[in-house]
PDB file of C-alpha atoms and ligand atoms in Angstrom:
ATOM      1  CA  UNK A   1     101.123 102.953 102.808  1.00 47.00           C
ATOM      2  CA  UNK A   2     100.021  99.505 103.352  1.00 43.00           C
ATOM      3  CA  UNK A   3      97.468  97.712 105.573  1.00 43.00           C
ATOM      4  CA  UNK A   4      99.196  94.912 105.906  1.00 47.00           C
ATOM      5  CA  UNK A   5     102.242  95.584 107.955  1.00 49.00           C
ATOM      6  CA  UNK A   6     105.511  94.295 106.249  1.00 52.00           C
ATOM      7  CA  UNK A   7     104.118  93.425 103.210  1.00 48.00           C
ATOM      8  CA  UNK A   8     106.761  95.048 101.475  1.00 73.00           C
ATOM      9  CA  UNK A   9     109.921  93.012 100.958  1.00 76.00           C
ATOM     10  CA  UNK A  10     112.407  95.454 102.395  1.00 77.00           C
ATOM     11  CA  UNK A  11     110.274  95.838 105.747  1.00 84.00           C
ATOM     12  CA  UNK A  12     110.011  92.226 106.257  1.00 87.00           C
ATOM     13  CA  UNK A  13     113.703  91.850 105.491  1.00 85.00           C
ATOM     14  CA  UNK A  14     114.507  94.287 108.376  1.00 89.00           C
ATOM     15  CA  UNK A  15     111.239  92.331 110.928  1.00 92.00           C
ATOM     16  CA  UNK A  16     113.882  89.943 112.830  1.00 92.00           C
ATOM     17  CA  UNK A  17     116.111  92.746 113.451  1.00 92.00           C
ATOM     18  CA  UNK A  18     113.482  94.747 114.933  1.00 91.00           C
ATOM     19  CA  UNK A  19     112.161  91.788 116.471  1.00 91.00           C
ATOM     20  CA  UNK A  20     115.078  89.475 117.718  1.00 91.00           C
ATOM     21  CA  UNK A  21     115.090  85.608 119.241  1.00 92.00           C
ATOM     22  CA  UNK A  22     114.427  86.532 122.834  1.00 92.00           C
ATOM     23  CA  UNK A  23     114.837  83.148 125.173  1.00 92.00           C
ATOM     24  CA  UNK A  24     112.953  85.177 127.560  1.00 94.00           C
ATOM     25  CA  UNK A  25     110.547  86.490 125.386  1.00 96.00           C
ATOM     26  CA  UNK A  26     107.607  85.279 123.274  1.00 97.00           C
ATOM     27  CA  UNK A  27     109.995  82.643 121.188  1.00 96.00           C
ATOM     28  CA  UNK A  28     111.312  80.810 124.547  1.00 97.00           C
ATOM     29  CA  UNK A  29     107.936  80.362 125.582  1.00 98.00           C
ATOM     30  CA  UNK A  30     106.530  78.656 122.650  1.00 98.00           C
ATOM     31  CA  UNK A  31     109.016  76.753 121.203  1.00 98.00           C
ATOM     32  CA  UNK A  32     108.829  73.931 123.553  1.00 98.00           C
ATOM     33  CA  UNK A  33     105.644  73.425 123.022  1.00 98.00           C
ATOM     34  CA  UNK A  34     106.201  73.022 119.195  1.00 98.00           C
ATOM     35  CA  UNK A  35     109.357  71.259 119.543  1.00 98.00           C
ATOM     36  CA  UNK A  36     106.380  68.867 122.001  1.00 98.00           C
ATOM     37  CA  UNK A  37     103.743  68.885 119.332  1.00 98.00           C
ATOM     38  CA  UNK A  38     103.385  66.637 116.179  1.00 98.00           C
ATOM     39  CA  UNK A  39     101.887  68.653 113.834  1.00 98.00           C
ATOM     40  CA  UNK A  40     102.083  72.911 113.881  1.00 99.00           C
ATOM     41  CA  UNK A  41     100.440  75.408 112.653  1.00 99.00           C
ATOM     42  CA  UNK A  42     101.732  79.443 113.141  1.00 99.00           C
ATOM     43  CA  UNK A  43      98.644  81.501 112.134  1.00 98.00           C
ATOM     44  CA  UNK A  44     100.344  85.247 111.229  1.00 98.00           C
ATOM     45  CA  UNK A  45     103.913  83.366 111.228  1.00 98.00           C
ATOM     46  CA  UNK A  46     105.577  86.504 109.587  1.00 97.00           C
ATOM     47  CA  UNK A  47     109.104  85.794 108.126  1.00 97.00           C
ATOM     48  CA  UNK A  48     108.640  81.843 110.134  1.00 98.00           C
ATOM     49  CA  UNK A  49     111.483  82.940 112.620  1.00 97.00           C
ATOM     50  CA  UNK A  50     109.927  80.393 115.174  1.00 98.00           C
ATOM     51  CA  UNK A  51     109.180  76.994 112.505  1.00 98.00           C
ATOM     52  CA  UNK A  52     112.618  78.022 111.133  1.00 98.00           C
ATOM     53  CA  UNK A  53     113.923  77.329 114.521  1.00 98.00           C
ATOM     54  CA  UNK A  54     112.029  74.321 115.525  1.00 98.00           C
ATOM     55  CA  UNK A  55     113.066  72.477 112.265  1.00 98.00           C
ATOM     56  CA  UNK A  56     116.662  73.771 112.721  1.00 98.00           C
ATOM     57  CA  UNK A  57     116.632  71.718 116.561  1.00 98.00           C
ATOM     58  CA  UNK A  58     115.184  68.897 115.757  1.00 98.00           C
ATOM     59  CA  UNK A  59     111.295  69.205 114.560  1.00 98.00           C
ATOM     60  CA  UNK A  60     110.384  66.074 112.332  1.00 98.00           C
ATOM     61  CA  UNK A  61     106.629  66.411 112.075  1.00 98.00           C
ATOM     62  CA  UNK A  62     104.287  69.207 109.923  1.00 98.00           C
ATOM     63  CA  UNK A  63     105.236  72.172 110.279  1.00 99.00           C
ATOM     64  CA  UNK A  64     103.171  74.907 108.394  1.00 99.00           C
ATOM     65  CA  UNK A  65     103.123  78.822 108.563  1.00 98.00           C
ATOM     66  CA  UNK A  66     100.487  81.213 107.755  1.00 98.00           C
ATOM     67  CA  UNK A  67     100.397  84.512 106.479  1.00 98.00           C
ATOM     68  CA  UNK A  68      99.113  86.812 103.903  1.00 96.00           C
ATOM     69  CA  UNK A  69     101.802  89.300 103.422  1.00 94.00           C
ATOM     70  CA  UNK A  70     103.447  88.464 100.080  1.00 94.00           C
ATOM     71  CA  UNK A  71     107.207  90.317 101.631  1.00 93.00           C
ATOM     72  CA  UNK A  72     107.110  88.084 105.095  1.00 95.00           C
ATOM     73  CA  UNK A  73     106.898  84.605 103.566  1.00 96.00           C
ATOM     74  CA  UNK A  74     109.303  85.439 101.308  1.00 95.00           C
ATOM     75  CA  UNK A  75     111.786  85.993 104.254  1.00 95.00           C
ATOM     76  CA  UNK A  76     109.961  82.443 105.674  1.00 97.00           C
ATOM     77  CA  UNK A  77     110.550  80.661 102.084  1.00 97.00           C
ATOM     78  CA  UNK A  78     114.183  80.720 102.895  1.00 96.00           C
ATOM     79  CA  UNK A  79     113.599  77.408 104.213  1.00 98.00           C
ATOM     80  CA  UNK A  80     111.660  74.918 102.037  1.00 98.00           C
ATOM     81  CA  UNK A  81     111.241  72.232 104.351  1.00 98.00           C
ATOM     82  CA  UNK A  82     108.246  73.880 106.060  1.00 98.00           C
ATOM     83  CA  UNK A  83     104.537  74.334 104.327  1.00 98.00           C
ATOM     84  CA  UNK A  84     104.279  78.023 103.756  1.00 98.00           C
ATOM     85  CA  UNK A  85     100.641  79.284 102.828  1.00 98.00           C
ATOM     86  CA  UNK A  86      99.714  82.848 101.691  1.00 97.00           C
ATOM     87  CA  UNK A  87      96.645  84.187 103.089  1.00 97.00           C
ATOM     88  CA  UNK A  88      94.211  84.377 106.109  1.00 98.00           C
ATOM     89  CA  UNK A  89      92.227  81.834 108.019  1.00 98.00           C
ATOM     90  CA  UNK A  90      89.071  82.347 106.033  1.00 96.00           C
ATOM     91  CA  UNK A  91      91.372  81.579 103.025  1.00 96.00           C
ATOM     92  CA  UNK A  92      92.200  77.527 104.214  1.00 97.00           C
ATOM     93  CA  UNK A  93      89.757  74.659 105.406  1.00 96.00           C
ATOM     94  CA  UNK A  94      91.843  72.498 107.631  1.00 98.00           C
ATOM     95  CA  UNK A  95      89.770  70.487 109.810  1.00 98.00           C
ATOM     96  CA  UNK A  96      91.377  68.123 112.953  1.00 98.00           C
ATOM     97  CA  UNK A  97      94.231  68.371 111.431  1.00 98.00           C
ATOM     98  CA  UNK A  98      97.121  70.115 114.076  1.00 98.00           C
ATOM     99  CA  UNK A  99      98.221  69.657 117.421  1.00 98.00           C
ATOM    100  CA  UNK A 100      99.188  73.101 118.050  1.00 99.00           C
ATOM    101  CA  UNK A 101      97.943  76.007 116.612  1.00 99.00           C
ATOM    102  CA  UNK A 102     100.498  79.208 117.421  1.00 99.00           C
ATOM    103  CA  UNK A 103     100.302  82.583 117.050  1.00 98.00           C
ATOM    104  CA  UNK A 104     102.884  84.949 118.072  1.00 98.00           C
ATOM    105  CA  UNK A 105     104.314  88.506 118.012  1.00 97.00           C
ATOM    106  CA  UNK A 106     100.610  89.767 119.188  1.00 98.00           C
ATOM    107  CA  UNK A 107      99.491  88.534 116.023  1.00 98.00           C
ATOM    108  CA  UNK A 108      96.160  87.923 117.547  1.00 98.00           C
ATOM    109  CA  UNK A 109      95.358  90.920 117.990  1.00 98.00           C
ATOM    110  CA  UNK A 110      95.139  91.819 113.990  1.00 98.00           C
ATOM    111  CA  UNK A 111      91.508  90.276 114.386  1.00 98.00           C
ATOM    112  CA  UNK A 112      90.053  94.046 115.413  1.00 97.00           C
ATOM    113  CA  UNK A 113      86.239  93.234 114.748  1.00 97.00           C
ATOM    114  CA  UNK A 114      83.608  90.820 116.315  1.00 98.00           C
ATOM    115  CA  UNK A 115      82.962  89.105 113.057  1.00 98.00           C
ATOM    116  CA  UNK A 116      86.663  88.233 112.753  1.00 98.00           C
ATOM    117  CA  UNK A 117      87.070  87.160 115.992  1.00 98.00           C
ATOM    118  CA  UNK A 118      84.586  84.752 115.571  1.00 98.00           C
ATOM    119  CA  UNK A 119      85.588  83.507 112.593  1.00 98.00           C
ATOM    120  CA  UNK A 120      89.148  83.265 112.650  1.00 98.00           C
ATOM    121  CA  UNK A 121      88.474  81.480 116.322  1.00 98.00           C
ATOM    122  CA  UNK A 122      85.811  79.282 114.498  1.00 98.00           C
ATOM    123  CA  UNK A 123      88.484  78.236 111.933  1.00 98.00           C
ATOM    124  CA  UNK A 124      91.420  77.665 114.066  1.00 98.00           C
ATOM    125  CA  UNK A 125      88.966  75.428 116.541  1.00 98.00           C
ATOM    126  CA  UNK A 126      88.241  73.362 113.084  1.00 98.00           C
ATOM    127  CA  UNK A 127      92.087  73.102 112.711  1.00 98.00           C
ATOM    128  CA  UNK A 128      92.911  71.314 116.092  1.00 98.00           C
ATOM    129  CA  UNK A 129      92.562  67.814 116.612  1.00 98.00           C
ATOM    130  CA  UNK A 130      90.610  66.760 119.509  1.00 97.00           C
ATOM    131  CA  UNK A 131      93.665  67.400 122.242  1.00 97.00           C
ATOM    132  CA  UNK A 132      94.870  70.274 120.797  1.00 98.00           C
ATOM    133  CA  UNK A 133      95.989  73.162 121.948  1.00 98.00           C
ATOM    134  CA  UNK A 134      95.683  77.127 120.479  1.00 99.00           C
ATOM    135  CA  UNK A 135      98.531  78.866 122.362  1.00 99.00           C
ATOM    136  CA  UNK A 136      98.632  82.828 121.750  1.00 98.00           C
ATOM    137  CA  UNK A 137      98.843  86.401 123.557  1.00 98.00           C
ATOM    138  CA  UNK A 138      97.651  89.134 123.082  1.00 98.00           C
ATOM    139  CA  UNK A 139      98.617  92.904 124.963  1.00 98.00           C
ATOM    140  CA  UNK A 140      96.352  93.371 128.380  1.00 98.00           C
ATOM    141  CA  UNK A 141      94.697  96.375 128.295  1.00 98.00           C
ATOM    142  CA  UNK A 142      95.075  97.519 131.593  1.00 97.00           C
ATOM    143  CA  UNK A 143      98.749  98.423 130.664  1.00 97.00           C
ATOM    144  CA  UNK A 144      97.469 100.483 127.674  1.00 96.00           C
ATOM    145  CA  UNK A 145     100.732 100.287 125.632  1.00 96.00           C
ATOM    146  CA  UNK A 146      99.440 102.316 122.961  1.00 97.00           C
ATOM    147  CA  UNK A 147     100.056 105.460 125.345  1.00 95.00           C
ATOM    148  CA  UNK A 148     103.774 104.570 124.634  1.00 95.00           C
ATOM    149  CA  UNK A 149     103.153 104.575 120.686  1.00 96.00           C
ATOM    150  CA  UNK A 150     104.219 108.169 119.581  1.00 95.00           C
ATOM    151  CA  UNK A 151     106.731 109.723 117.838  1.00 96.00           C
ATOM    152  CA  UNK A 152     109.292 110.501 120.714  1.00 96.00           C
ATOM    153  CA  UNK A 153     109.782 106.827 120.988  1.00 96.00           C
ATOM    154  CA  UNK A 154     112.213 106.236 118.249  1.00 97.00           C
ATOM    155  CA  UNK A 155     113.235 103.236 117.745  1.00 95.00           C
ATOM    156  CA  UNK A 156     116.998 102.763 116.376  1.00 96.00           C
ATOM    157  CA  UNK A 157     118.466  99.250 114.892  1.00 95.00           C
ATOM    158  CA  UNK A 158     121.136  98.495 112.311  1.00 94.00           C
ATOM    159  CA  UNK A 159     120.186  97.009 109.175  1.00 91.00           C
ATOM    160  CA  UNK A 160     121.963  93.622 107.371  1.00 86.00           C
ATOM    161  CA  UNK A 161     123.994  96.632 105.470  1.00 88.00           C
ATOM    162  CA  UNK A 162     124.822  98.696 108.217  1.00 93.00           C
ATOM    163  CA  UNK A 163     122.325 101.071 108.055  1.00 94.00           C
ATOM    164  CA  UNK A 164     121.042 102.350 110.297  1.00 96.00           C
ATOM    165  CA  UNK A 165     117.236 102.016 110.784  1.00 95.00           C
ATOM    166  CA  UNK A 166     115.105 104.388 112.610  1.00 96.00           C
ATOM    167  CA  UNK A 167     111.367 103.941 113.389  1.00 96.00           C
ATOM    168  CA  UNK A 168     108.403 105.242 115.644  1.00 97.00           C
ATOM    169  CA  UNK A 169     104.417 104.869 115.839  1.00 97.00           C
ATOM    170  CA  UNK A 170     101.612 107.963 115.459  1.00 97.00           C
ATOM    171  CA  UNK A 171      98.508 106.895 117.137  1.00 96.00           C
ATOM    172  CA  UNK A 172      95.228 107.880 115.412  1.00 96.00           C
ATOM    173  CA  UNK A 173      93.582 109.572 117.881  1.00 93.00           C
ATOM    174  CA  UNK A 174      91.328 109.756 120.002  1.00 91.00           C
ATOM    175  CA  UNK A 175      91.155 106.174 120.700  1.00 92.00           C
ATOM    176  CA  UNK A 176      87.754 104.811 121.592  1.00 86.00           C
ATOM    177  CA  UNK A 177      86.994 101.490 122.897  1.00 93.00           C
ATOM    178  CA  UNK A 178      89.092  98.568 122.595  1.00 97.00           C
ATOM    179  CA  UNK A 179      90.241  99.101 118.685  1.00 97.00           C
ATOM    180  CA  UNK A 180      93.767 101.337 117.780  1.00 98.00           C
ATOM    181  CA  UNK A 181      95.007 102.049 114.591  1.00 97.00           C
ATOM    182  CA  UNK A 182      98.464 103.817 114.049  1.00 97.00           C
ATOM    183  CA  UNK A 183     100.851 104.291 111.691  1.00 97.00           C
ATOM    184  CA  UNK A 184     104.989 103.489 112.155  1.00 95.00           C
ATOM    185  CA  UNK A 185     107.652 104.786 110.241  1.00 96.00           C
ATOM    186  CA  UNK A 186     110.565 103.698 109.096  1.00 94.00           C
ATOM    187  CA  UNK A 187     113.144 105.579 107.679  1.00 94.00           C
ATOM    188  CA  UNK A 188     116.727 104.865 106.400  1.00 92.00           C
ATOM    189  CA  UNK A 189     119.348 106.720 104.989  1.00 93.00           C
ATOM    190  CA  UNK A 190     119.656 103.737 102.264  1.00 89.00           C
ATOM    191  CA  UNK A 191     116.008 104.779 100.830  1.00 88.00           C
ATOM    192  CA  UNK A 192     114.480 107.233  98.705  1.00 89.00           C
ATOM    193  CA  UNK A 193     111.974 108.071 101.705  1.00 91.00           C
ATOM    194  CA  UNK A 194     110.432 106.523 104.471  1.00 93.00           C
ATOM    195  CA  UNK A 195     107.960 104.006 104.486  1.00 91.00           C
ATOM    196  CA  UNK A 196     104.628 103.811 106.171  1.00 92.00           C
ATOM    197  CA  UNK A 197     102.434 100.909 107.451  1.00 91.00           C
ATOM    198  CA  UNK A 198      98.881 101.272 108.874  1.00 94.00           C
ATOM    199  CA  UNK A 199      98.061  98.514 111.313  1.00 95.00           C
ATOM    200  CA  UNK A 200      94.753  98.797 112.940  1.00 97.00           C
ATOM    201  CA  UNK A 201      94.914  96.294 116.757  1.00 98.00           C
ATOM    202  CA  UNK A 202      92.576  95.562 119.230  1.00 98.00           C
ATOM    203  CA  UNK A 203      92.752  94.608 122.881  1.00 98.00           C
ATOM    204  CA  UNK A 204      90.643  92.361 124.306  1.00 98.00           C
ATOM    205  CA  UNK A 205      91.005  91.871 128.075  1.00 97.00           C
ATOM    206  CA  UNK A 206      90.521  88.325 129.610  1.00 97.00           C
ATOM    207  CA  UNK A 207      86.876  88.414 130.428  1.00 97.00           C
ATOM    208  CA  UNK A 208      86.022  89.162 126.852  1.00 98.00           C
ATOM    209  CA  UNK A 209      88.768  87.024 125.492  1.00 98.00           C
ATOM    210  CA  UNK A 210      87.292  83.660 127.155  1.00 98.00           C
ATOM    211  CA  UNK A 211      83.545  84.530 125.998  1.00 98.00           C
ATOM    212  CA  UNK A 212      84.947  84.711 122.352  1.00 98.00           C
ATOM    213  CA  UNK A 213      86.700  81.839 123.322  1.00 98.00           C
ATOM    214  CA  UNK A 214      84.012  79.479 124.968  1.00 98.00           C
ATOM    215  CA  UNK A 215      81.570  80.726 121.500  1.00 98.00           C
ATOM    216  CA  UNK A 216      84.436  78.956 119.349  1.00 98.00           C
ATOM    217  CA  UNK A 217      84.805  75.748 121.410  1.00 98.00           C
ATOM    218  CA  UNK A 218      87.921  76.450 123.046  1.00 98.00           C
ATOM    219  CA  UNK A 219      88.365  76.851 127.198  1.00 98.00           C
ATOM    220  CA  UNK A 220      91.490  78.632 128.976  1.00 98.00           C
ATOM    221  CA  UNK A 221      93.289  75.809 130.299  1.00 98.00           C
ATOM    222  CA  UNK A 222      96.662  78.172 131.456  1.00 98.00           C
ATOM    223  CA  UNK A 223      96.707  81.855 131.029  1.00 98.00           C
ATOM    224  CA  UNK A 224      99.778  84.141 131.990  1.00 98.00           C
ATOM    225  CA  UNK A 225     100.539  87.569 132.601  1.00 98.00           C
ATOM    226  CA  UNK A 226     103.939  87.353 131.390  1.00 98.00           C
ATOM    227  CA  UNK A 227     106.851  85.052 130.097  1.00 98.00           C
ATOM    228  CA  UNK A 228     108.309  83.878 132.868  1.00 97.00           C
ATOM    229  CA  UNK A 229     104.536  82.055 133.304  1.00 97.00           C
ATOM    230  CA  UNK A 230     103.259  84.747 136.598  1.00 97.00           C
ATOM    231  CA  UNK A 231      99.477  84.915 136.599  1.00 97.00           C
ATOM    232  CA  UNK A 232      97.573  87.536 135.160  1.00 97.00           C
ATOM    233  CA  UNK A 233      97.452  90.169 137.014  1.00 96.00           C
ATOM    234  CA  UNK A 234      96.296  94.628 136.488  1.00 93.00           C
ATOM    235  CA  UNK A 235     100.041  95.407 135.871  1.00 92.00           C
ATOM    236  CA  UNK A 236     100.663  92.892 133.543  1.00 97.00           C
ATOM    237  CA  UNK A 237     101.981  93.361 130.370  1.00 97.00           C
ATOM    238  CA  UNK A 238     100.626  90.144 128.452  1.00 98.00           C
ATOM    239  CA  UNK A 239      97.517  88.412 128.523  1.00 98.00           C
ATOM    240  CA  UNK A 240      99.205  84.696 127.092  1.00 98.00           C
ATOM    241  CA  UNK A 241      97.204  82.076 126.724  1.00 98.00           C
ATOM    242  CA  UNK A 242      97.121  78.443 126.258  1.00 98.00           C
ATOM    243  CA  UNK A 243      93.473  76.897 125.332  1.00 98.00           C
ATOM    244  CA  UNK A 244      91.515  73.361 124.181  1.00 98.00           C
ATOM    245  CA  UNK A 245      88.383  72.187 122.535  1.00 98.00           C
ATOM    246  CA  UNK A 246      86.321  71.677 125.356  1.00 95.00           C
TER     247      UNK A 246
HETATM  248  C1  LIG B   1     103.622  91.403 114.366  1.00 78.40           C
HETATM  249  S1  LIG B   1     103.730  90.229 113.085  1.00 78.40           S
HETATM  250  C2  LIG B   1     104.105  88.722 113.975  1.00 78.40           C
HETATM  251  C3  LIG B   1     104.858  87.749 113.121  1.00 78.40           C
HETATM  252  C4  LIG B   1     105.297  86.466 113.809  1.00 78.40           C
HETATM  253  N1  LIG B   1     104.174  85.734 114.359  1.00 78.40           N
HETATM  254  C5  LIG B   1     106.305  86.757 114.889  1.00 78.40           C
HETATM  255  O1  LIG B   1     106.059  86.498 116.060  1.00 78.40           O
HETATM  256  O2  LIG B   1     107.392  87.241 114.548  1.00 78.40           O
HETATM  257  C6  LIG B   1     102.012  90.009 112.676  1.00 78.40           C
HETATM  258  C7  LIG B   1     101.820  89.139 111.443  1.00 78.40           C
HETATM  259  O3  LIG B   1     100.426  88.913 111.264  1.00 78.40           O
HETATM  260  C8  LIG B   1     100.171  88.922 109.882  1.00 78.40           C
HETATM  261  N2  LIG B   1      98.739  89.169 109.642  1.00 78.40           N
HETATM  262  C9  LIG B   1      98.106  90.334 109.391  1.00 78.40           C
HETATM  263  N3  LIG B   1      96.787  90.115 109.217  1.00 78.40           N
HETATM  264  C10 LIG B   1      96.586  88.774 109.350  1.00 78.40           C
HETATM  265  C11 LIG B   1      95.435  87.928 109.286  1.00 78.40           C
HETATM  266  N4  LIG B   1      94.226  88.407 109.054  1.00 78.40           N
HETATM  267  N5  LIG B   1      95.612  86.596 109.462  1.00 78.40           N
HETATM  268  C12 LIG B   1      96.839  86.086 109.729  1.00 78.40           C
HETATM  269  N6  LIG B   1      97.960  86.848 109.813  1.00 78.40           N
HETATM  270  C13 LIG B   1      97.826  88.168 109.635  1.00 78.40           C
HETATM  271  C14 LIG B   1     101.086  89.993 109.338  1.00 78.40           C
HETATM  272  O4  LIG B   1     101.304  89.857 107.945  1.00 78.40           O
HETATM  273  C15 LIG B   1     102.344  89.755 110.169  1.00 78.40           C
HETATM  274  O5  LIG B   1     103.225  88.868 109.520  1.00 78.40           O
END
């Protein structure tokens, strides 16, 4: 089982058809704003579905991924025309250096302790240049999607062979505060057995989210509660942000 979700080559093969190009999702939201930006950087970019797509419409300036699972940026290496980097925030040193800073696909929410929080905020801060802009969401807690996360929610997609791929979460229980760790599973009838990934999330609601925020230099500027850019509200789903150096 690994920590790292999708470190394995076949399970990042088989991310983008778990995880789609959505206009109306995640994707359609931020890629205007890198297509508007000079110089990108997607902290947790996975297999670089989104760079790959700004560079395929039109992108001209840096454009440079992050990630430290070895099986995603080998899906993102496919295209060589983007900087691809292996490893985690504390791992770089870039100072006023990109426009945007992106992270998608809840990525944000892989930083489950206080320490990392600050840090990884600290180091993505560094990264901006003075007009930048850190755009990222994270899952509200109010909507407590982890109550969804068992094993009677299976998930079914065909693979790039035809298989066809089933998978489903088992929450650790009981869950205390803000932190949840489960474990999916995928299984196949193309594989030996079914594989298992640990991935350990928090959820930070939007009064704790702008503290951590404000300590790291950076002030909400736009915050939505979904896509389609409605505000924040108890039912919503998202908590998506869009914040400066202040
Ligand atoms: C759910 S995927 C999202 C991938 C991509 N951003 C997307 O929207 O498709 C989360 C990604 O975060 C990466 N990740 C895990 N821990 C990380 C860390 N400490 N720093 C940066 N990325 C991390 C994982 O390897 C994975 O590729």
């Amino acid at each position: 089982m690994d920590d790292h979700q999708f470190a394995d080559a076949d399970l990042a093969a088989l991310y983008d058809v778990l995880h789609p190009w959505d206009p109306r999702g995640d994707f359609g939201f931020y890629l205007p704003l890198v297509m508007a930006a000079e110089s990108v950087l997607d902290v947790g970019c996975g297999t670089g579905a989104l760079l790959h797509r700004a560079r395929a419409e039109g992108h001209t300036g840096r454009l440079c991924g992050l990630d430290p699972a070895a099986g995603m940026l080998q899906q993102a290496r496919t295209r060589t025309d983007i900087e691809w980097v292996q490893g985690e925030l504390s791992s770089v040193d870039w100072a006023d250096e990109f426009d945007l800073v992106v992270m998608s696909g809840h990525a944000f929410q892989v930083f489950a302790t206080d320490d990392e929080l600050r840090s990884s905020l600290a180091a993505i801060s560094a990264a901006l240049t003075e007009d930048g802009c850190f755009a990222f969401e994270t899952r509200n807690p109010a909507a407590r999607a982890w109550q969804r996360w068992t094993p009677e929610h299976v998930r079914e997609v065909t693979d790039q062979q035809g298989a066809v791929v089933r998978s489903w979460h088992e929450l650790e229980e009981p869950v205390t505060g803000d932190v949840v760790s489960f474990v999916t599973t995928y299984s196949s009838p193309l594989w030996p057995q079914p594989q298992r990934s640990r991935s350990t999330l928090r959820f930070l609601g939007a009064v704790e989210l702008a503290k951590f925020l404000t300590d790291a230099g950076l002030r909400v500027v736009e915050q939505f509660g979904d896509w389609d850019r409605t505000p924040v509200t108890q039912d919503s789903l998202e908590i998506i942000t869009l914040a400066k150096p202040s």
